[in-house]
Tab-separated table of C-alpha atoms and ligand atoms in Angstrom:
chain	number	residue	atom	x	y	z
A	1	MET	CA	-45.321	78.673	3.988
A	2	THR	CA	-45.698	74.908	3.595
A	3	THR	CA	-46.797	73.848	0.127
A	4	TYR	CA	-48.918	70.786	-0.253
A	5	PRO	CA	-48.432	68.998	-3.585
A	6	LEU	CA	-50.593	65.996	-4.431
A	7	PRO	CA	-48.696	62.696	-4.099
A	8	LEU	CA	-47.214	61.291	-7.314
A	9	ALA	CA	-49.163	58.632	-9.219
A	10	LYS	CA	-46.015	56.542	-9.719
A	11	ASP	CA	-45.606	56.122	-5.959
A	12	PHE	CA	-49.012	54.458	-5.848
A	13	GLU	CA	-48.295	52.018	-8.684
A	14	ASP	CA	-47.644	48.904	-6.676
A	15	LYS	CA	-49.018	45.382	-6.255
A	16	ILE	CA	-50.876	43.965	-3.257
A	17	ASN	CA	-52.143	40.365	-3.293
A	18	ASN	CA	-51.506	40.298	-7.024
A	19	LYS	CA	-53.649	43.350	-7.737
A	20	ASN	CA	-52.264	46.605	-9.072
A	21	THR	CA	-52.803	49.740	-7.031
A	22	HIS	CA	-53.244	53.295	-8.313
A	23	LEU	CA	-53.650	56.943	-7.391
A	24	ILE	CA	-56.630	58.786	-8.879
A	25	THR	CA	-56.956	62.558	-8.721
A	26	LEU	CA	-60.029	64.737	-9.164
A	27	ARG	CA	-60.242	68.500	-9.468
A	28	ASN	CA	-63.294	70.760	-9.502
A	29	ARG	CA	-63.975	74.118	-11.124
A	30	ALA	CA	-63.251	75.936	-7.858
A	31	GLY	CA	-59.702	74.537	-7.881
A	32	MET	CA	-60.114	72.047	-5.054
A	33	GLN	CA	-58.295	68.745	-5.648
A	34	ILE	CA	-58.560	65.338	-4.064
A	35	ALA	CA	-56.552	62.148	-4.426
A	36	LEU	CA	-57.860	58.636	-3.885
A	37	THR	CA	-56.390	55.173	-4.036
A	38	ASP	CA	-57.961	51.804	-4.736
A	39	TYR	CA	-55.956	50.354	-1.826
A	40	GLY	CA	-58.687	50.493	0.814
A	41	ALA	CA	-60.896	52.731	-1.403
A	42	ARG	CA	-59.359	55.603	0.495
A	43	LEU	CA	-59.075	59.343	0.479
A	44	VAL	CA	-55.386	60.236	0.305
A	45	SER	CA	-55.477	64.033	0.066
A	46	ALA	CA	-57.855	66.983	-0.073
A	47	LEU	CA	-56.312	70.284	-1.197
A	48	VAL	CA	-58.641	73.017	0.000
A	49	PRO	CA	-58.216	76.807	-0.266
A	50	ASP	CA	-57.557	78.556	3.060
A	51	LYS	CA	-58.552	82.141	3.854
A	52	TYR	CA	-55.474	83.443	1.994
A	53	GLY	CA	-56.292	81.410	-1.120
A	54	ASN	CA	-53.473	78.894	-0.565
A	55	LEU	CA	-54.300	75.242	-1.190
A	56	ILE	CA	-53.607	73.208	1.921
A	57	ASP	CA	-53.919	69.468	2.352
A	58	VAL	CA	-56.309	68.877	5.234
A	59	VAL	CA	-56.240	65.038	5.141
A	60	LEU	CA	-53.598	63.011	6.975
A	61	GLY	CA	-51.990	60.220	4.972
A	62	PHE	CA	-48.909	59.010	3.110
A	63	ASP	CA	-47.291	59.755	-0.225
A	64	SER	CA	-46.968	56.141	-1.380
A	65	ILE	CA	-48.708	52.777	-1.110
A	66	LYS	CA	-45.781	51.583	1.000
A	67	GLY	CA	-46.493	54.399	3.424
A	68	TYR	CA	-50.026	53.069	3.954
A	69	VAL	CA	-48.949	49.417	4.143
A	70	ASN	CA	-46.222	50.090	6.713
A	71	ALA	CA	-48.130	52.604	8.826
A	72	GLN	CA	-48.886	51.895	12.459
A	73	GLU	CA	-52.295	53.503	11.997
A	74	GLN	CA	-53.900	51.354	9.305
A	75	TYR	CA	-57.120	53.259	8.738
A	76	HIS	CA	-56.041	56.638	7.325
A	77	GLY	CA	-58.715	57.831	4.878
A	78	ALA	CA	-59.984	54.307	4.287
A	79	THR	CA	-63.351	52.749	3.691
A	80	ILE	CA	-63.996	50.727	6.839
A	81	GLY	CA	-65.999	47.497	6.635
A	82	ARG	CA	-67.701	45.194	6.886
A	83	PHE	CA	-68.344	46.545	10.330
A	84	CYS	CA	-66.690	49.757	11.454
A	85	ASN	CA	-66.130	50.378	15.162
A	86	ARG	CA	-66.183	47.658	17.825
A	87	ILE	CA	-68.053	44.393	18.279
A	88	ALA	CA	-67.790	43.114	21.858
A	89	ALA	CA	-65.751	39.919	22.155
A	90	GLY	CA	-66.000	39.623	18.339
A	91	LYS	CA	-69.295	37.746	18.689
A	92	PHE	CA	-72.809	38.315	17.409
A	93	CYS	CA	-75.898	36.235	16.595
A	94	ILE	CA	-78.217	36.195	13.622
A	95	ASP	CA	-81.356	34.050	14.041
A	96	ASP	CA	-79.747	32.219	16.993
A	97	GLN	CA	-76.648	31.329	14.999
A	98	GLU	CA	-73.467	32.671	16.586
A	99	PHE	CA	-70.668	34.160	14.483
A	100	THR	CA	-67.117	34.762	15.693
A	101	LEU	CA	-64.721	37.418	14.401
A	102	ALA	CA	-60.998	37.807	14.966
A	103	LEU	CA	-60.091	39.912	18.016
A	104	ASN	CA	-57.821	42.740	16.905
A	105	ASN	CA	-58.473	45.363	19.581
A	106	GLY	CA	-57.835	43.863	22.996
A	107	PRO	CA	-60.733	41.500	23.677
A	108	ASN	CA	-62.871	43.009	20.873
A	109	SER	CA	-63.135	43.178	17.103
A	110	LEU	CA	-62.479	46.558	15.462
A	111	HIS	CA	-63.104	47.914	11.948
A	112	GLY	CA	-63.918	44.676	10.135
A	113	GLY	CA	-61.201	42.461	11.613
A	114	LYS	CA	-57.581	41.706	10.817
A	115	GLU	CA	-57.951	42.213	7.093
A	116	GLY	CA	-60.890	44.549	6.795
A	117	PHE	CA	-61.915	46.514	3.706
A	118	HIS	CA	-59.056	48.983	4.298
A	119	THR	CA	-56.564	46.250	3.258
A	120	LYS	CA	-58.297	45.289	-0.002
A	121	VAL	CA	-57.478	46.522	-3.483
A	122	TRP	CA	-60.862	47.576	-4.881
A	123	ASP	CA	-61.787	47.595	-8.574
A	124	ARG	CA	-62.297	51.093	-9.881
A	125	GLN	CA	-64.048	53.110	-12.558
A	126	VAL	CA	-63.451	56.813	-13.164
A	127	SER	CA	-66.191	58.896	-14.829
A	128	PHE	CA	-65.731	62.376	-16.302
A	129	LYS	CA	-62.786	63.078	-13.939
A	130	LYS	CA	-65.443	63.904	-11.330
A	131	LEU	CA	-66.508	60.596	-9.930
A	132	VAL	CA	-64.736	57.409	-8.930
A	133	ASP	CA	-66.569	54.173	-8.181
A	134	PHE	CA	-64.779	51.476	-6.218
A	135	TYR	CA	-66.079	47.888	-6.090
A	136	TYR	CA	-65.261	44.984	-3.827
A	137	VAL	CA	-66.875	41.565	-3.410
A	138	SER	CA	-66.348	40.186	0.076
A	139	ALA	CA	-66.622	36.394	0.069
A	140	ASP	CA	-69.079	34.533	2.291
A	141	GLY	CA	-67.250	33.928	5.595
A	142	GLU	CA	-64.552	36.568	5.031
A	143	GLU	CA	-63.280	37.670	8.454
A	144	GLY	CA	-66.080	35.536	9.951
A	145	PHE	CA	-69.012	37.503	8.486
A	146	PRO	CA	-71.835	35.542	6.787
A	147	GLY	CA	-72.977	36.161	3.199
A	148	GLU	CA	-71.211	37.246	0.037
A	149	LEU	CA	-71.309	41.043	0.186
A	150	LYS	CA	-71.101	43.095	-3.011
A	151	THR	CA	-69.994	46.578	-2.016
A	152	SER	CA	-69.434	49.808	-3.868
A	153	VAL	CA	-68.145	53.166	-2.669
A	154	SER	CA	-68.230	56.232	-4.868
A	155	TYR	CA	-66.389	59.499	-4.342
A	156	GLU	CA	-67.486	62.639	-6.144
A	157	LEU	CA	-65.958	66.107	-5.897
A	158	SER	CA	-68.662	68.725	-6.408
A	159	ASN	CA	-68.077	72.278	-7.610
A	160	GLU	CA	-69.245	73.388	-4.143
A	161	ASN	CA	-66.110	71.859	-2.554
A	162	GLU	CA	-67.932	68.825	-1.248
A	163	ILE	CA	-66.560	65.302	-1.179
A	164	ILE	CA	-69.654	63.144	-1.613
A	165	ILE	CA	-69.187	59.525	-0.562
A	166	LYS	CA	-71.923	56.983	-1.322
A	167	PHE	CA	-71.898	53.420	-0.035
A	168	ARG	CA	-74.001	50.575	-1.433
A	169	ALA	CA	-74.096	46.860	-0.638
A	170	THR	CA	-76.122	43.722	-1.251
A	171	THR	CA	-75.790	40.246	0.233
A	172	ASN	CA	-76.854	36.693	-0.595
A	173	ALA	CA	-77.368	35.709	3.077
A	174	THR	CA	-78.473	37.733	6.101
A	175	THR	CA	-75.505	39.607	7.490
A	176	ILE	CA	-74.528	42.755	9.398
A	177	ILE	CA	-73.065	45.883	7.892
A	178	ASN	CA	-71.646	49.225	9.091
A	179	LEU	CA	-69.533	51.197	6.607
A	180	THR	CA	-67.747	54.500	7.086
A	181	ASN	CA	-64.867	56.641	5.947
A	182	HIS	CA	-61.928	57.057	8.305
A	183	ALA	CA	-60.302	60.275	7.086
A	184	TYR	CA	-58.326	62.178	9.698
A	185	PHE	CA	-58.572	65.930	9.186
A	186	ASN	CA	-56.363	68.758	10.350
A	187	LEU	CA	-57.787	72.058	9.102
A	188	ASN	CA	-54.399	73.743	9.570
A	189	GLY	CA	-52.826	71.252	7.146
A	190	GLU	CA	-51.768	67.646	7.756
A	191	GLY	CA	-48.743	67.381	10.019
A	192	ASN	CA	-49.252	70.934	11.263
A	193	GLY	CA	-49.633	70.493	15.023
A	194	ASP	CA	-52.620	69.147	16.889
A	195	VAL	CA	-56.309	69.840	16.360
A	196	LEU	CA	-57.235	70.755	19.933
A	197	ASN	CA	-57.608	74.427	18.949
A	198	HIS	CA	-60.275	73.571	16.344
A	199	ILE	CA	-63.765	74.842	17.094
A	200	VAL	CA	-66.339	72.055	16.851
A	201	GLN	CA	-70.105	71.947	16.864
A	202	ILE	CA	-72.026	68.661	16.958
A	203	ASN	CA	-75.781	68.893	16.608
A	204	SER	CA	-76.528	66.045	19.008
A	205	ASP	CA	-78.405	65.883	22.290
A	206	GLU	CA	-77.126	62.407	23.106
A	207	PHE	CA	-74.154	60.123	22.688
A	208	VAL	CA	-73.344	56.457	23.254
A	209	PRO	CA	-71.457	55.951	26.553
A	210	ILE	CA	-68.715	53.317	26.554
A	211	ASN	CA	-66.865	51.261	29.155
A	212	ASP	CA	-63.086	51.219	29.561
A	213	GLN	CA	-62.826	48.771	26.643
A	214	GLN	CA	-64.798	51.230	24.512
A	215	ILE	CA	-67.864	48.995	24.332
A	216	PRO	CA	-71.335	50.545	24.813
A	217	GLU	CA	-72.813	49.807	28.210
A	218	GLY	CA	-76.369	50.025	26.864
A	219	GLY	CA	-78.478	52.970	25.806
A	220	VAL	CA	-77.552	56.559	25.122
A	221	MET	CA	-76.726	59.441	27.466
A	222	PRO	CA	-77.664	63.149	27.305
A	223	VAL	CA	-74.790	65.504	26.474
A	224	GLU	CA	-76.301	68.166	28.757
A	225	GLY	CA	-73.951	69.136	31.568
A	226	THR	CA	-71.039	67.029	30.224
A	227	ALA	CA	-67.881	67.647	28.195
A	228	PHE	CA	-69.811	66.047	25.312
A	229	ASP	CA	-72.093	69.035	24.894
A	230	PHE	CA	-70.984	70.487	21.554
A	231	ARG	CA	-74.399	71.937	20.689
A	232	GLU	CA	-72.824	75.397	20.854
A	233	PRO	CA	-69.443	75.704	19.101
A	234	LYS	CA	-66.445	75.303	21.436
A	235	SER	CA	-62.803	74.377	21.046
A	236	ILE	CA	-61.956	70.693	21.415
A	237	ALA	CA	-59.524	71.775	24.146
A	238	GLN	CA	-62.171	73.513	26.240
A	239	ASP	CA	-63.403	70.481	28.209
A	240	PHE	CA	-60.764	67.998	27.086
A	241	GLU	CA	-59.154	67.733	30.512
A	242	ALA	CA	-62.467	67.375	32.381
A	243	LYS	CA	-62.286	64.504	34.850
A	244	GLU	CA	-65.298	62.742	33.390
A	245	GLU	CA	-65.459	58.952	33.249
A	246	GLN	CA	-66.446	58.978	29.567
A	247	LEU	CA	-63.423	61.074	28.560
A	248	ILE	CA	-61.196	58.737	30.561
A	249	ASN	CA	-62.768	55.633	28.972
A	250	GLY	CA	-62.235	57.071	25.483
A	251	THR	CA	-58.759	58.479	26.268
A	252	GLY	CA	-60.268	61.702	24.911
A	253	TYR	CA	-63.224	62.025	22.543
A	254	ASP	CA	-63.830	58.703	20.802
A	255	HIS	CA	-67.603	58.438	20.965
A	256	CYS	CA	-70.610	57.968	18.759
A	257	PHE	CA	-73.006	60.926	18.842
A	258	VAL	CA	-76.672	60.328	18.032
A	259	ASN	CA	-77.448	62.049	14.734
A	260	LYS	CA	-81.008	63.099	14.020
A	261	GLN	CA	-80.177	65.604	11.283
A	262	PRO	CA	-81.374	64.789	7.775
A	263	LEU	CA	-78.820	64.708	4.941
A	264	SER	CA	-79.643	68.347	4.134
A	265	GLN	CA	-78.561	69.611	7.589
A	266	ALA	CA	-75.011	69.371	8.932
A	267	ALA	CA	-74.573	66.762	11.654
A	268	ALA	CA	-71.450	68.606	12.810
A	269	HIS	CA	-68.808	71.059	11.759
A	270	ALA	CA	-65.230	71.922	12.648
A	271	TYR	CA	-63.406	75.153	12.018
A	272	SER	CA	-59.869	76.500	12.369
A	273	LYS	CA	-59.401	80.212	13.022
A	274	ASP	CA	-55.833	79.997	11.683
A	275	SER	CA	-56.693	78.711	8.214
A	276	GLY	CA	-60.314	79.901	8.160
A	277	ILE	CA	-61.294	76.489	6.808
A	278	CYS	CA	-64.614	75.059	7.926
A	279	LEU	CA	-65.589	71.407	7.414
A	280	GLU	CA	-69.234	70.422	7.671
A	281	VAL	CA	-70.333	66.805	7.657
A	282	PHE	CA	-73.715	65.681	6.348
A	283	THR	CA	-74.952	62.109	6.514
A	284	THR	CA	-77.819	59.658	6.300
A	285	GLU	CA	-76.380	57.666	9.207
A	286	PRO	CA	-77.835	57.629	12.745
A	287	GLY	CA	-74.454	58.127	14.425
A	288	LEU	CA	-71.304	60.206	14.136
A	289	GLN	CA	-68.128	58.920	15.785
A	290	PHE	CA	-66.102	61.947	16.839
A	291	TYR	CA	-62.534	60.772	17.392
A	292	THR	CA	-59.659	63.074	18.326
A	293	GLY	CA	-56.764	60.878	17.185
A	294	ASN	CA	-56.065	59.695	20.740
A	295	PHE	CA	-54.093	56.668	19.560
A	296	LEU	CA	-52.079	58.282	16.782
A	297	ALA	CA	-48.467	57.403	17.481
A	298	ASP	CA	-45.555	58.563	15.391
A	299	ASP	CA	-46.156	57.723	11.750
A	300	GLN	CA	-44.404	60.120	9.398
A	301	GLY	CA	-46.903	61.625	6.992
A	302	LYS	CA	-46.942	63.238	3.546
A	303	SER	CA	-45.458	66.500	4.805
A	304	GLY	CA	-42.562	64.613	6.419
A	305	HIS	CA	-43.938	65.610	9.816
A	306	LYS	CA	-44.864	63.063	12.478
A	307	TYR	CA	-48.539	62.464	13.130
A	308	LEU	CA	-48.616	62.768	16.886
A	309	ARG	CA	-51.478	62.199	19.297
A	310	TYR	CA	-54.414	64.561	18.534
A	311	GLY	CA	-52.793	65.464	15.186
A	312	GLY	CA	-56.100	64.826	13.379
A	313	PHE	CA	-59.781	64.282	14.092
A	314	CYS	CA	-62.364	62.048	12.426
A	315	PHE	CA	-66.053	62.564	11.788
A	316	GLU	CA	-66.998	58.948	11.041
A	317	ALA	CA	-70.681	58.730	10.127
A	318	GLN	CA	-71.975	55.262	10.981
A	319	HIS	CA	-74.345	53.090	12.993
A	320	TYR	CA	-73.624	52.793	16.707
A	321	PRO	CA	-70.780	50.559	17.930
A	322	ASP	CA	-71.597	46.976	18.871
A	323	SER	CA	-75.111	47.383	17.411
A	324	PRO	CA	-75.559	43.636	16.736
A	325	ASN	CA	-75.405	43.013	20.501
A	326	GLN	CA	-77.445	46.028	21.637
A	327	LYS	CA	-81.125	45.449	21.079
A	328	ASP	CA	-82.136	49.122	21.473
A	329	PHE	CA	-79.801	50.376	18.734
A	330	PRO	CA	-80.946	50.831	15.108
A	331	THR	CA	-80.605	47.576	13.184
A	332	VAL	CA	-77.500	46.785	11.163
A	333	LEU	CA	-78.965	43.667	9.557
A	334	LEU	CA	-78.870	43.361	5.783
A	335	LYS	CA	-80.959	40.648	4.152
A	336	PRO	CA	-80.925	39.147	0.662
A	337	GLY	CA	-83.018	41.295	-1.686
A	338	GLU	CA	-82.342	44.485	0.329
A	339	VAL	CA	-79.963	47.233	-0.745
A	340	PHE	CA	-77.833	48.961	1.883
A	341	GLN	CA	-77.245	52.615	0.993
A	342	SER	CA	-75.653	55.415	2.972
A	343	GLU	CA	-74.001	58.740	2.292
A	344	ILE	CA	-71.428	61.063	3.844
A	345	ARG	CA	-70.678	64.565	2.569
A	346	TYR	CA	-67.641	66.522	3.703
A	347	LYS	CA	-68.140	70.136	2.674
A	348	PHE	CA	-65.341	72.708	2.887
A	349	SER	CA	-65.755	76.475	2.994
A	350	ILE	CA	-64.063	79.564	4.360
A	351	LYS	CA	-65.697	80.926	7.466
A	352	LYS	CA	-65.817	84.709	7.674
A	353	GLU	CA	-64.485	86.068	10.965
A	354	ALA	CA	-67.332	87.052	13.304
B	401	BGC	C1	-62.011	54.340	16.788
B	401	BGC	C2	-60.788	54.444	17.664
B	401	BGC	C3	-59.701	53.671	17.030
B	401	BGC	C4	-59.440	54.248	15.687
B	401	BGC	C5	-58.397	53.482	14.985
B	401	BGC	C6	-61.675	54.929	15.470
B	401	BGC	O1	-62.746	54.787	14.620
B	401	BGC	O2	-63.116	54.976	17.350
B	401	BGC	O3	-61.051	53.929	18.951
B	401	BGC	O4	-58.532	53.691	17.794
B	401	BGC	O5	-60.603	54.227	14.922
B	401	BGC	O6	-58.058	54.160	13.879
């Protein structure tokens, strides 16, 4: 059996842009453990009990800061900002003023630009070994976004095996904001094959269709009668090969589902029969990007195994992609005097066999 130790703190003691980096670990009364780093305010590991009582690490990632810095996939476990997902042509307007972002995903801007929040070393404060607050002040004009943005992200590990992530931000000039967490999960353990056998349920009637550059074409589309209907649990593999335009445009599932569930009801869950581990996601956000790791290449992860295509999936709670340019989508504007707040909860449990 593979054992999954937490990474060593000393391998996270490094320096990026003159700021020291660290590993922080939290453990709850049920024995679950998580590791976080201030480099990108990211989730490094989550050791969760499987149905045999073994702790397995269900989060993809690396065992050192260097691993994260040198990875092809830059977003493992990170806080994504200022604007997660894509902005068409890297352009948007606020009050008739046009702003231009760097293009880092073909002709579009992705995940906050070339040096998004995932590349920053955040300040940190640890409370009662249960809660970590990360802070970052993004300067006016950073990556082309207007306004100085003061951001905090807190991670708490509850005794109910939940990772509770709370985002907060304020600005001194009207700006746009869309924050998420980009953890890749494999409920059979990171590096342990692909996730296509996972059973997924997404409580959404609609999703945001995208063109072949993964930009919304306008509006939302019913899941009914498509491969995107996850209202009843089914394996990811079940409709994965369907010859549907949306699956082709996303190179698999890489779409934002409309979330109408309140924070108290799961927006989605995933489950592995092999490990028995179930992950439910709860959020305040109107969208949930379900991404099946279609562009994972061959980074070598914590277990020493390669992270191949479909080796992990993400449940990224967020506002819809390209919202600033889509007038029917919920607003992503943040104005001076307002406080942006959002929450994501990843809750782990063992599912009893039916
Ligand atoms: C996006 C993918 C992208 C990936 C990069 C996801 O949030 O939806 O299209 O390739 O992030 O990590």
